[in-house]
mmCIF file with all atom_site columns, C-alpha atoms in Angstrom:
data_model
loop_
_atom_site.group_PDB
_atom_site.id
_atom_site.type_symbol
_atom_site.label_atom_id
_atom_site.label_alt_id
_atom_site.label_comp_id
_atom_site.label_asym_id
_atom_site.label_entity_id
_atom_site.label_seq_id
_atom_site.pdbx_PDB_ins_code
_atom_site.Cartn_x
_atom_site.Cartn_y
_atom_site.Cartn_z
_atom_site.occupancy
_atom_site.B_iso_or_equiv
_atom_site.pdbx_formal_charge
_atom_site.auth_seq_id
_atom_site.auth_comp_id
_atom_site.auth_asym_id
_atom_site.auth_atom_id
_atom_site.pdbx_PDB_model_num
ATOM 1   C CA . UNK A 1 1   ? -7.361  3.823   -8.106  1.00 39.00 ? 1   UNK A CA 1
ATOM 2   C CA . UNK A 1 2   ? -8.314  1.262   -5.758  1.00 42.00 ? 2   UNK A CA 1
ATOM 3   C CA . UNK A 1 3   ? -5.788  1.078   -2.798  1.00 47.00 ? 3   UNK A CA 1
ATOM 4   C CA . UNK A 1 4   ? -4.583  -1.177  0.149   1.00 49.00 ? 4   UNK A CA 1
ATOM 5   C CA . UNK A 1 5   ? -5.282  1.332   3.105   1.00 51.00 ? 5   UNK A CA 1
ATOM 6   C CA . UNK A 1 6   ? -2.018  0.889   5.294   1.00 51.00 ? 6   UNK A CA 1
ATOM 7   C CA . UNK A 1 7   ? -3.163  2.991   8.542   1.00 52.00 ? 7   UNK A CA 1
ATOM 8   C CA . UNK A 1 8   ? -0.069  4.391   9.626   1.00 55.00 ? 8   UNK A CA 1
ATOM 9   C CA . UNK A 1 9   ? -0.781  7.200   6.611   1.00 53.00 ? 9   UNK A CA 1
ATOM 10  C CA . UNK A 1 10  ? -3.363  8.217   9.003   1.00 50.00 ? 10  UNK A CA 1
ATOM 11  C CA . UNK A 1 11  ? -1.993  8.450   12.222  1.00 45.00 ? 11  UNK A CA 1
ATOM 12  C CA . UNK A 1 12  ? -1.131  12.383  12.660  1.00 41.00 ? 12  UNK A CA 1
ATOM 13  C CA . UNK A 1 13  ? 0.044   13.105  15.864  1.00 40.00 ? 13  UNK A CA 1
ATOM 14  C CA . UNK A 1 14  ? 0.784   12.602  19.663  1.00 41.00 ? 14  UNK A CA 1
ATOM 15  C CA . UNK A 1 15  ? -2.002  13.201  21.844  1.00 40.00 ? 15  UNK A CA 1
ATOM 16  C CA . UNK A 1 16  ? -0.645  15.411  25.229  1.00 40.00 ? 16  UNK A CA 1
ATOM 17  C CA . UNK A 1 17  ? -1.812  13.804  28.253  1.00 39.00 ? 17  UNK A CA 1
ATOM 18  C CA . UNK A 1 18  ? -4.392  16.877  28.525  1.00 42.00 ? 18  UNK A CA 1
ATOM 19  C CA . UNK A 1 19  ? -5.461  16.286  25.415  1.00 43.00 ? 19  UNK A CA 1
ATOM 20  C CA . UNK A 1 20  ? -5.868  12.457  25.706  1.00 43.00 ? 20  UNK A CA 1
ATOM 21  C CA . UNK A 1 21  ? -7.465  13.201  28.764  1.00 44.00 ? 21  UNK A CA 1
ATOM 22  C CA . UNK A 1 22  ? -10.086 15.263  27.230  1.00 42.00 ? 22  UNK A CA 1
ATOM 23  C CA . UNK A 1 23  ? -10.378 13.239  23.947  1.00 42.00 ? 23  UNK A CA 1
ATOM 24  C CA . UNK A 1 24  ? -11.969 10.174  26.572  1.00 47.00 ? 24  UNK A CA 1
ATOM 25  C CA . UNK A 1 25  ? -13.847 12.358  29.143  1.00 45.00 ? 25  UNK A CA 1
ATOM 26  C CA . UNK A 1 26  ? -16.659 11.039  26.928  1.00 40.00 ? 26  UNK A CA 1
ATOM 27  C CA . UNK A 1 27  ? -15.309 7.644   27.122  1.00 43.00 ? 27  UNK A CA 1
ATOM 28  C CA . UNK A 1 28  ? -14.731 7.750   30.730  1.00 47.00 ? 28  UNK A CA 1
ATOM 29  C CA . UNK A 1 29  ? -18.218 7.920   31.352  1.00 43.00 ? 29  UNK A CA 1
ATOM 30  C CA . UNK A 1 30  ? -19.785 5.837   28.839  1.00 48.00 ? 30  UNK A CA 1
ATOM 31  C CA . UNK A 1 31  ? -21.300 2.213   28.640  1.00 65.00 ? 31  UNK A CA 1
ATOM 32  C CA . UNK A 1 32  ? -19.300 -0.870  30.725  1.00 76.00 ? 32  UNK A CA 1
ATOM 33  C CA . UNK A 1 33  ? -18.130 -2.260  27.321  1.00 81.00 ? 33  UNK A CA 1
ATOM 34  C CA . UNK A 1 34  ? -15.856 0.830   26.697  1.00 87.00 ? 34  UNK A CA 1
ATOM 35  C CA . UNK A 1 35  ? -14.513 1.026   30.271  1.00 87.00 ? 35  UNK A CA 1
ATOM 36  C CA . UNK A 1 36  ? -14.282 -3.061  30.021  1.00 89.00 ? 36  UNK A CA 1
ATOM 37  C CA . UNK A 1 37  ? -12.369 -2.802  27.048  1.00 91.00 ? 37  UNK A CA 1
ATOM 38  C CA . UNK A 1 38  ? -9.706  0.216   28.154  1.00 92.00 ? 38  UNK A CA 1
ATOM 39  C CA . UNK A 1 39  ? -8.539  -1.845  31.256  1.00 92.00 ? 39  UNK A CA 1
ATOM 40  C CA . UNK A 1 40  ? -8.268  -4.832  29.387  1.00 94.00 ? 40  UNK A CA 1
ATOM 41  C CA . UNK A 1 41  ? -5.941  -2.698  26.604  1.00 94.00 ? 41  UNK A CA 1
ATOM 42  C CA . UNK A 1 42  ? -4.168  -1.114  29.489  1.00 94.00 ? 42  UNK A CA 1
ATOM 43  C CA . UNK A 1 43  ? -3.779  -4.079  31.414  1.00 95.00 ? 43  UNK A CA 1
ATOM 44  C CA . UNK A 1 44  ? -1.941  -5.920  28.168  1.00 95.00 ? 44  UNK A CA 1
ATOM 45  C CA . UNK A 1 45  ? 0.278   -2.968  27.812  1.00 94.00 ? 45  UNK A CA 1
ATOM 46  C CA . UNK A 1 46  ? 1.394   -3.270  31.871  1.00 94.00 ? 46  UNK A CA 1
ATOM 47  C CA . UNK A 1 47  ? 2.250   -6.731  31.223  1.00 95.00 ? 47  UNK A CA 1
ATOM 48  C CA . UNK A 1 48  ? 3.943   -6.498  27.783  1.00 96.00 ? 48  UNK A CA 1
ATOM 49  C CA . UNK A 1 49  ? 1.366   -8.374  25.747  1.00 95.00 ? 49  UNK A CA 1
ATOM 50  C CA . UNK A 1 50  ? 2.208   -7.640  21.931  1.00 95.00 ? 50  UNK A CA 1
ATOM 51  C CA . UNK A 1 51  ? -0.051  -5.605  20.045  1.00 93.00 ? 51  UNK A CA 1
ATOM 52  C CA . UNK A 1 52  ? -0.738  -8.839  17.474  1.00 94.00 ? 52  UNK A CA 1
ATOM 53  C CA . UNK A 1 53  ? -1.152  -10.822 20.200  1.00 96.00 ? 53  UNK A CA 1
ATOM 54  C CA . UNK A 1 54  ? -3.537  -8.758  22.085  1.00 96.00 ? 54  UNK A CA 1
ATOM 55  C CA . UNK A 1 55  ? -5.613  -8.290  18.765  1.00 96.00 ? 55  UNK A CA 1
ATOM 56  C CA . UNK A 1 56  ? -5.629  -12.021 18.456  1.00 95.00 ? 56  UNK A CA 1
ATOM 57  C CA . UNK A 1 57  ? -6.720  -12.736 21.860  1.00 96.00 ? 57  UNK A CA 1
ATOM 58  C CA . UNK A 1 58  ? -9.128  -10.534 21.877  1.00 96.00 ? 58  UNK A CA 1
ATOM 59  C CA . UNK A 1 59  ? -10.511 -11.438 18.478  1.00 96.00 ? 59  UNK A CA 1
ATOM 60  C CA . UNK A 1 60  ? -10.904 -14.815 18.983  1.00 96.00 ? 60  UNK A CA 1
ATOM 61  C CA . UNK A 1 61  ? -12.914 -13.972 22.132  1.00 95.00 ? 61  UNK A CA 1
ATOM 62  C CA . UNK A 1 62  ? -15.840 -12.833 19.974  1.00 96.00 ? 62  UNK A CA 1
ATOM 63  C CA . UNK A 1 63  ? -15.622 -15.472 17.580  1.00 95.00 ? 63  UNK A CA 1
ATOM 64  C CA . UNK A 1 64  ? -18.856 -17.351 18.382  1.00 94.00 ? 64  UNK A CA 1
ATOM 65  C CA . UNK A 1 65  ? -20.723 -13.909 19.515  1.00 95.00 ? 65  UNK A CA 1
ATOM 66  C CA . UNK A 1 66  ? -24.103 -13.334 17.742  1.00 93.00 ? 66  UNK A CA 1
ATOM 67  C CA . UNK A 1 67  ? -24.509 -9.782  16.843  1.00 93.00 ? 67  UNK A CA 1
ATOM 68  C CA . UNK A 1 68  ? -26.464 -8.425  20.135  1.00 92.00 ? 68  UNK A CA 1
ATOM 69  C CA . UNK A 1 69  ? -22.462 -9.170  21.576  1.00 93.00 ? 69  UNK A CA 1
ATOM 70  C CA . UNK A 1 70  ? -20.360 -8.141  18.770  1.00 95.00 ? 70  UNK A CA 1
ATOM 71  C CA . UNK A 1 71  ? -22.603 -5.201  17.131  1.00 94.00 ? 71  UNK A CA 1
ATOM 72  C CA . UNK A 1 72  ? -21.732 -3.313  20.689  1.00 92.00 ? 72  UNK A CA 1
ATOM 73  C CA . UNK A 1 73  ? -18.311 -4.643  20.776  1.00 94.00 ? 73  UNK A CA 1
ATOM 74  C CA . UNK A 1 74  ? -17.263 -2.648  17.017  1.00 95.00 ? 74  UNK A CA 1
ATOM 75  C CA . UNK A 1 75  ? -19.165 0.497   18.288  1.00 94.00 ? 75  UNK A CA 1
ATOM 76  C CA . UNK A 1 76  ? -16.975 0.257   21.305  1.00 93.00 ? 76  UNK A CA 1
ATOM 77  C CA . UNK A 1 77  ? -13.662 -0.017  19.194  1.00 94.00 ? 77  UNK A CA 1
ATOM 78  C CA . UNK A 1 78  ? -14.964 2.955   16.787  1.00 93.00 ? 78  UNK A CA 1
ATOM 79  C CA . UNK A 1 79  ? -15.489 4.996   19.860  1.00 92.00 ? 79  UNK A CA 1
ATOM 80  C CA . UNK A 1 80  ? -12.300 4.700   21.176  1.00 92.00 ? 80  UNK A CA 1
ATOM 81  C CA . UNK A 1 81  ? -10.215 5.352   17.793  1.00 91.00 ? 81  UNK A CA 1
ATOM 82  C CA . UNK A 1 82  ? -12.826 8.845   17.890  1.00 89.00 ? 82  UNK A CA 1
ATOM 83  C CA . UNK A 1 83  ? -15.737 8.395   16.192  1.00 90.00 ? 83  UNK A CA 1
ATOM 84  C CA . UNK A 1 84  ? -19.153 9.301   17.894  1.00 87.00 ? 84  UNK A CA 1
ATOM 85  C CA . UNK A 1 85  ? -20.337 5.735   16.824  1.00 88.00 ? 85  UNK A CA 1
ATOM 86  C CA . UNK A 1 86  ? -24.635 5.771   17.483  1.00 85.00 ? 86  UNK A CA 1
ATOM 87  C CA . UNK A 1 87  ? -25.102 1.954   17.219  1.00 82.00 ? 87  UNK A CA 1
ATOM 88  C CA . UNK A 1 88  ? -27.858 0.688   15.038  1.00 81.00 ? 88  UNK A CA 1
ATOM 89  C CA . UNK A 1 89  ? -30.207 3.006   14.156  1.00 80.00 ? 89  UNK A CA 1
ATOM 90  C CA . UNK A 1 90  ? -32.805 2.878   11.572  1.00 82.00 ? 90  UNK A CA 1
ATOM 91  C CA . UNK A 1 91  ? -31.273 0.610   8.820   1.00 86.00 ? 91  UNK A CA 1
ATOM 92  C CA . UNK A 1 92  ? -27.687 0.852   9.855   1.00 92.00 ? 92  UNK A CA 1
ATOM 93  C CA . UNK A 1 93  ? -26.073 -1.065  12.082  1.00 94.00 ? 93  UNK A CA 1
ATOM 94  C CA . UNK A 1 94  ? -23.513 1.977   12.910  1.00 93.00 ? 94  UNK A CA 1
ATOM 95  C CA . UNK A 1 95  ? -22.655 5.303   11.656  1.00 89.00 ? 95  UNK A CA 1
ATOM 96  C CA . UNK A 1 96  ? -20.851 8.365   12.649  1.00 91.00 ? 96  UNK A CA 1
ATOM 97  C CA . UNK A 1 97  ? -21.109 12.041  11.993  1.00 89.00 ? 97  UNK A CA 1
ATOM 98  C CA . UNK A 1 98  ? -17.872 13.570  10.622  1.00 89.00 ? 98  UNK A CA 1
ATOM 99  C CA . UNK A 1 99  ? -18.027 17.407  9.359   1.00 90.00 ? 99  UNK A CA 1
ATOM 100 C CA . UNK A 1 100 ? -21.758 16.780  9.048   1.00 90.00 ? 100 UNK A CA 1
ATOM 101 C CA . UNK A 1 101 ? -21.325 13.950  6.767   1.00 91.00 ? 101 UNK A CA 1
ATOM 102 C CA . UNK A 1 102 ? -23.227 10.897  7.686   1.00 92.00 ? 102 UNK A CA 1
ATOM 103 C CA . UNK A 1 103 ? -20.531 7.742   7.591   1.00 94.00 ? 103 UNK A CA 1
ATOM 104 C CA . UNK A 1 104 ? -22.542 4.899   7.724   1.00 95.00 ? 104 UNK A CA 1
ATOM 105 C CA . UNK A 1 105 ? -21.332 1.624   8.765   1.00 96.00 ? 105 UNK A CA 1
ATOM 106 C CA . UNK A 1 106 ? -21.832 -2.128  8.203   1.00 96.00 ? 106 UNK A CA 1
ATOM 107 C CA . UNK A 1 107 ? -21.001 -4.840  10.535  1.00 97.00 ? 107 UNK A CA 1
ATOM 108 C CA . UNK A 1 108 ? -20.876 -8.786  10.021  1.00 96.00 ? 108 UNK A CA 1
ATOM 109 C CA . UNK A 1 109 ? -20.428 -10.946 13.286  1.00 96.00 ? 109 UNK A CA 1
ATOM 110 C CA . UNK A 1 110 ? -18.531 -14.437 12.554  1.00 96.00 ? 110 UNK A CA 1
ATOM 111 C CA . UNK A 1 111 ? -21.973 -16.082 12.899  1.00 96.00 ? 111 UNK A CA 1
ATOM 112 C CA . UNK A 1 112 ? -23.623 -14.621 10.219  1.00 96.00 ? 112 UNK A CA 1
ATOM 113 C CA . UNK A 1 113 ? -20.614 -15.034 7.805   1.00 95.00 ? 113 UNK A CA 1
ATOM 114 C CA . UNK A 1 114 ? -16.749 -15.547 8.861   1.00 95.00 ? 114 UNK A CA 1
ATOM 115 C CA . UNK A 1 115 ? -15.854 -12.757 6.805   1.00 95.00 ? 115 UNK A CA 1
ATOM 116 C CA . UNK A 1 116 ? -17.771 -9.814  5.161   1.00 94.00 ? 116 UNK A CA 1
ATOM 117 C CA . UNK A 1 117 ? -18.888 -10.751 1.880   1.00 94.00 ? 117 UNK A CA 1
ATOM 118 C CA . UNK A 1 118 ? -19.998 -8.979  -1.608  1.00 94.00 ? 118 UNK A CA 1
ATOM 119 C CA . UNK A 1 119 ? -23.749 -8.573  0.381   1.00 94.00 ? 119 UNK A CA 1
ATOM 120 C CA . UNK A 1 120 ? -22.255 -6.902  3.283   1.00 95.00 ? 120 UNK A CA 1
ATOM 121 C CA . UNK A 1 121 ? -20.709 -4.621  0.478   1.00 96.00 ? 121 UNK A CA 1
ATOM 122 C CA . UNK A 1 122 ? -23.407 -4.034  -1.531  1.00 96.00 ? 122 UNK A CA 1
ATOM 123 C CA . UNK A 1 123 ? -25.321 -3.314  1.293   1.00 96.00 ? 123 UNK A CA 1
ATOM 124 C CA . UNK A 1 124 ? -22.516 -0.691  2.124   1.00 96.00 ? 124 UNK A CA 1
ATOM 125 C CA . UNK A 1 125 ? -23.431 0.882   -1.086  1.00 96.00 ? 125 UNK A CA 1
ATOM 126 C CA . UNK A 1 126 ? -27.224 1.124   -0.075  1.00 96.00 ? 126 UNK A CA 1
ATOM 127 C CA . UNK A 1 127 ? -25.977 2.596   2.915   1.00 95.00 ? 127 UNK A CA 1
ATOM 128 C CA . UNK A 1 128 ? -24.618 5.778   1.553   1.00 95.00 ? 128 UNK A CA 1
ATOM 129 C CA . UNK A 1 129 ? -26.691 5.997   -0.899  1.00 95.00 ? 129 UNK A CA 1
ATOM 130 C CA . UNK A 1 130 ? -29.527 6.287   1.827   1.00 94.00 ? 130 UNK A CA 1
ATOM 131 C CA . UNK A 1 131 ? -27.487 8.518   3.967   1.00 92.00 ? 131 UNK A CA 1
ATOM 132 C CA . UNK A 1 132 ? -26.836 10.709  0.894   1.00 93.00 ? 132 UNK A CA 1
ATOM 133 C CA . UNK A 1 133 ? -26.950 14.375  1.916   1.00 92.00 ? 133 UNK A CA 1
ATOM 134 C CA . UNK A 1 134 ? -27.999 16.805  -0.956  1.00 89.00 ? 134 UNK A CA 1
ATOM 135 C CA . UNK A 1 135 ? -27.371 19.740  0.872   1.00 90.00 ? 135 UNK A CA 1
ATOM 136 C CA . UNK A 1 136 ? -23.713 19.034  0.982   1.00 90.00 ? 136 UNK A CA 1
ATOM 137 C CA . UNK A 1 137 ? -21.937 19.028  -2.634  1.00 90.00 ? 137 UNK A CA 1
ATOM 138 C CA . UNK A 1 138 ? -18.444 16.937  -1.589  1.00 93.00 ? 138 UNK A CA 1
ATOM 139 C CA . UNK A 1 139 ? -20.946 14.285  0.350   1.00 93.00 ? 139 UNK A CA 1
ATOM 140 C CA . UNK A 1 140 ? -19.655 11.101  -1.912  1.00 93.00 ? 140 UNK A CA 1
ATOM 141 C CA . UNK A 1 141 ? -16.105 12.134  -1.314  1.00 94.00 ? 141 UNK A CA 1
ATOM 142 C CA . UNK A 1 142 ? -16.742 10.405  2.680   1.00 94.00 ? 142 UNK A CA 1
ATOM 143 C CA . UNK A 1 143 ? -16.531 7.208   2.635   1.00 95.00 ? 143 UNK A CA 1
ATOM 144 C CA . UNK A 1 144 ? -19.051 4.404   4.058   1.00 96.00 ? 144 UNK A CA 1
ATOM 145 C CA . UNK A 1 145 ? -17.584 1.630   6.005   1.00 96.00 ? 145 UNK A CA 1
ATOM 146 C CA . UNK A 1 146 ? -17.855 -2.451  5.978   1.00 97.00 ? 146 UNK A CA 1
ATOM 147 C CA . UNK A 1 147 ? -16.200 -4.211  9.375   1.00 97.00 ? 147 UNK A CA 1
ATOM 148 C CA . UNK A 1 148 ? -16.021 -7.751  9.117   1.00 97.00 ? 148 UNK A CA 1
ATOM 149 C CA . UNK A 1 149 ? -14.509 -10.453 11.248  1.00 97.00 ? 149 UNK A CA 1
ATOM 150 C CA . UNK A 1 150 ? -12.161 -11.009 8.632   1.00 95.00 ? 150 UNK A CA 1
ATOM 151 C CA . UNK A 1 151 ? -11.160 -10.205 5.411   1.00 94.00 ? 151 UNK A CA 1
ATOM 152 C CA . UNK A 1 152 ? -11.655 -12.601 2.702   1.00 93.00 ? 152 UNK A CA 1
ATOM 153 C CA . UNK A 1 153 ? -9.187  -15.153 2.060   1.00 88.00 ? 153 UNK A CA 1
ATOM 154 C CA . UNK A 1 154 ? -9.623  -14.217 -1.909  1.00 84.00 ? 154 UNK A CA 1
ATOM 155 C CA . UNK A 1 155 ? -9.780  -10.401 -1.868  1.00 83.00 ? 155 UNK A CA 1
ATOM 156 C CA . UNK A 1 156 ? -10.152 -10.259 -6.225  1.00 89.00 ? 156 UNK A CA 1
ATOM 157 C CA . UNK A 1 157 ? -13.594 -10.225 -5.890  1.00 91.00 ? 157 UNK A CA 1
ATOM 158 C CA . UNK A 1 158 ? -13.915 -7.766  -2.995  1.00 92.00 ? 158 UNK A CA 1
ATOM 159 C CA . UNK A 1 159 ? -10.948 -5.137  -5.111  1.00 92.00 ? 159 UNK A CA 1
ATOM 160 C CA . UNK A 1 160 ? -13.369 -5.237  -7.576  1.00 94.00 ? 160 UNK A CA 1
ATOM 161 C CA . UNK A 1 161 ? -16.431 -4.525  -6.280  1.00 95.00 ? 161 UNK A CA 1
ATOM 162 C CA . UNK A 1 162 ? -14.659 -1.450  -4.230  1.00 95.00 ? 162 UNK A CA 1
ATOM 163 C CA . UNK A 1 163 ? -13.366 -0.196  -7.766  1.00 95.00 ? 163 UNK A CA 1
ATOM 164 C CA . UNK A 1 164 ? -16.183 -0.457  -9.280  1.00 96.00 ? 164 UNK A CA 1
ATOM 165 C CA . UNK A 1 165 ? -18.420 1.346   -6.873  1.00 96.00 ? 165 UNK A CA 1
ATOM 166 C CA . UNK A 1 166 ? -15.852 4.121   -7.026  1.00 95.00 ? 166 UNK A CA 1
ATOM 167 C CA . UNK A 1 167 ? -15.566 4.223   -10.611 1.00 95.00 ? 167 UNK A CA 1
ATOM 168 C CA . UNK A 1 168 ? -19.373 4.081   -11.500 1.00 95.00 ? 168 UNK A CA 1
ATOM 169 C CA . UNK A 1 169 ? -21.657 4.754   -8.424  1.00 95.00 ? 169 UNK A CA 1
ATOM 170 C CA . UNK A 1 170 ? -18.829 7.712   -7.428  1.00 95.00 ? 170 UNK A CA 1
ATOM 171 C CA . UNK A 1 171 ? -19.382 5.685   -3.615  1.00 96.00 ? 171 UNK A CA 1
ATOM 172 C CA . UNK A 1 172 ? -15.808 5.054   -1.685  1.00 96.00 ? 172 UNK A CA 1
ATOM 173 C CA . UNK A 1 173 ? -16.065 1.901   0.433   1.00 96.00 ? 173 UNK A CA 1
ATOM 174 C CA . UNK A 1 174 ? -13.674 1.125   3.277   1.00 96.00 ? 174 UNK A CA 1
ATOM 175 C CA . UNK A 1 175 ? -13.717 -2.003  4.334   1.00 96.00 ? 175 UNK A CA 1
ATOM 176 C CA . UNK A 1 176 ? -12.239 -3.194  7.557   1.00 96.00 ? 176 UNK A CA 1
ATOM 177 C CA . UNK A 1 177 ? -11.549 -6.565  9.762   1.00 96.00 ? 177 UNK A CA 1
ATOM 178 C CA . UNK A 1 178 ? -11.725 -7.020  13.341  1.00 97.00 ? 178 UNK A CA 1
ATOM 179 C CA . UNK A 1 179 ? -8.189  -7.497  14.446  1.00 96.00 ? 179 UNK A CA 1
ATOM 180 C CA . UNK A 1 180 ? -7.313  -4.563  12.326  1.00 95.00 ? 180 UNK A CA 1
ATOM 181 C CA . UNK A 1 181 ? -10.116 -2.295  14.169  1.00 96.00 ? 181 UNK A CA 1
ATOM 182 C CA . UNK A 1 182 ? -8.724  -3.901  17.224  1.00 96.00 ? 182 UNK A CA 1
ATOM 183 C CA . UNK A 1 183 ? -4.923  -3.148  16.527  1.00 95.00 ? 183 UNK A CA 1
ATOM 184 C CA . UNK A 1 184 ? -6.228  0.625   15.481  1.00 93.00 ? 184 UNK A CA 1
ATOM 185 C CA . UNK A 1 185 ? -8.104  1.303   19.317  1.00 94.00 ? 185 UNK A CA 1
ATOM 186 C CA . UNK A 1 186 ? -4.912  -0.211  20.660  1.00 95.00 ? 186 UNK A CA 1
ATOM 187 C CA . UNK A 1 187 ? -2.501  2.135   18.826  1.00 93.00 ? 187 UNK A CA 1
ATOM 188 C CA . UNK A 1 188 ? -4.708  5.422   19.997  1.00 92.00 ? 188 UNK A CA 1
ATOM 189 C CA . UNK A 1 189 ? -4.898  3.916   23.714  1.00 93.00 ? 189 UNK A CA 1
ATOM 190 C CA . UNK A 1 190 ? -1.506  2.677   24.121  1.00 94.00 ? 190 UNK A CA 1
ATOM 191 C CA . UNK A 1 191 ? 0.440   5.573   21.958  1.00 91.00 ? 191 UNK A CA 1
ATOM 192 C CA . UNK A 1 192 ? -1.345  7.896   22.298  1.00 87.00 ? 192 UNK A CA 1
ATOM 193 C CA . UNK A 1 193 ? -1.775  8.381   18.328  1.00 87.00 ? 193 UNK A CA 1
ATOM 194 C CA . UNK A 1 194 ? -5.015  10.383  16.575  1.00 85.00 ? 194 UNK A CA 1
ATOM 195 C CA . UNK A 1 195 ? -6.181  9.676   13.344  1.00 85.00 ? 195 UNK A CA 1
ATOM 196 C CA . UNK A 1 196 ? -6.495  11.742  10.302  1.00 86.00 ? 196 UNK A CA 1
ATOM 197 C CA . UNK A 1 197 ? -10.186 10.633  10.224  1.00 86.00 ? 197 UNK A CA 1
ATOM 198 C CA . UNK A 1 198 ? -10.703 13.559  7.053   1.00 86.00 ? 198 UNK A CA 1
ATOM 199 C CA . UNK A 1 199 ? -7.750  12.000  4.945   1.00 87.00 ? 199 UNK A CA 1
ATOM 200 C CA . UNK A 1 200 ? -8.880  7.799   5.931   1.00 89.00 ? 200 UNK A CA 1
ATOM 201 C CA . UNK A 1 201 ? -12.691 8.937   5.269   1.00 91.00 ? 201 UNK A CA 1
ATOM 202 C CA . UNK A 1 202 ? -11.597 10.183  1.912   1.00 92.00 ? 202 UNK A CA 1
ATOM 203 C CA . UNK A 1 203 ? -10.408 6.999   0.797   1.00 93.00 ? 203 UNK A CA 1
ATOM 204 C CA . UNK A 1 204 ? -11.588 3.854   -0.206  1.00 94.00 ? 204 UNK A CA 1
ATOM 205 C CA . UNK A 1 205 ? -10.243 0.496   -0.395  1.00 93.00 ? 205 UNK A CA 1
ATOM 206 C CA . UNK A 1 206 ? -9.232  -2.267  2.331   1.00 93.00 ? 206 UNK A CA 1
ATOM 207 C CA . UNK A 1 207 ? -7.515  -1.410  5.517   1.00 92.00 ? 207 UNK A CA 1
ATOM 208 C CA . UNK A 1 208 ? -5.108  -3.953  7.045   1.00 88.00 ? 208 UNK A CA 1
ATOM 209 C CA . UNK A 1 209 ? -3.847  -2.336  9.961   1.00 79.00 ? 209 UNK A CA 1
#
């Protein structure tokens, strides 16, 4: 049954400071965007900037981005909630390796539609199905993600489509805006939180964080 994906389900535990340190060694020493973005989260916390506010801010700072901006910007985010995010290779514009399950991923900036749209999930669908490993018998229980700037205003048709492709194609779809994505890095950076990524890959449906 198709289901609104409220993240708190999936945040399991507390990170120690050793293991938060560890969990961004990687991070520490990857591309400007990541550092640029973990000082700007930090920097909101020190100064008492809300979470929604900080989502907001930040959201509406890649409203007008094409995707050579915001493509880099969503890998960024799904790097810092813990996914090794390899940004668009081949036909995807994203995906992630999780117990050797590919996830793939599909992005949509603002400028090539406000919010992701039956295409983006249709193309979702392609996605896995290209991705499809064989070799591994629970591959369609894992999930393959859509990240939009926004949700659609009129999610009927979108519930549907999601159903359906679980129902018929056996294919789970997440699908996922940016202030949500946004509010999820903040939660792991400023709390310290890890997410469940085998029980939130498992599902399918639309996450509003």
């Amino acid at each position: 049954m198709y289901v609104i994906l409220t993240v708190d389900n999936y945040y399991v535990s507390l990170y120690s400071v050793g293991e938060f340190a560890k969990t961004y060694s990687a991070i520490e020493e990857a591309e400007d965007e990541i550092d640029k973005l973990l000082e700007e989260m930090l920097s909101a916390k020190e100064i008492g900037t809300s979470k929604d506010s900080f989502a907001e801010s930040l959201t509406s700072l890649y409203k007008q981005t094409d995707k050579t901006e915001f493509y880099p910007f969503v890998h960024s985010l799904l790097r810092i909630i813990g996914l090794e995010c390899l940004g668009e290779v081949g036909r995807y514009d994203a995906y992630t390796t999780y117990k050797n399950h590919v996830i793939p991923i599909e992005i949509k900036s603002y400028t090539e539609t406000p919010c992701y749209n039956l295409k983006g999930l249709r193309q979702a669908v392609e996605n896995k199905i290209c991705s499809y490993n064989n070799d591994l018998s629970n591959d369609l229980e894992y999930s393959t993600l859509v990240v939009g700037f926004n949700h659609p205003d009129s999610d009927s048709d979108t519930i549907q489509f999601i159903e359906n492709a679980n129902e018929k194609l056996g294919i789970k779809i997440i699908a996922c805006d940016t202030p949500s994505l946004i509010r999820m890095a903040v939660r792991v950076v400023w709390d310290n939180m890890v997410l469940d990524l085998d029980e939130l890959f498992t599902q399918h449906g639309i996450i509003n964080e």
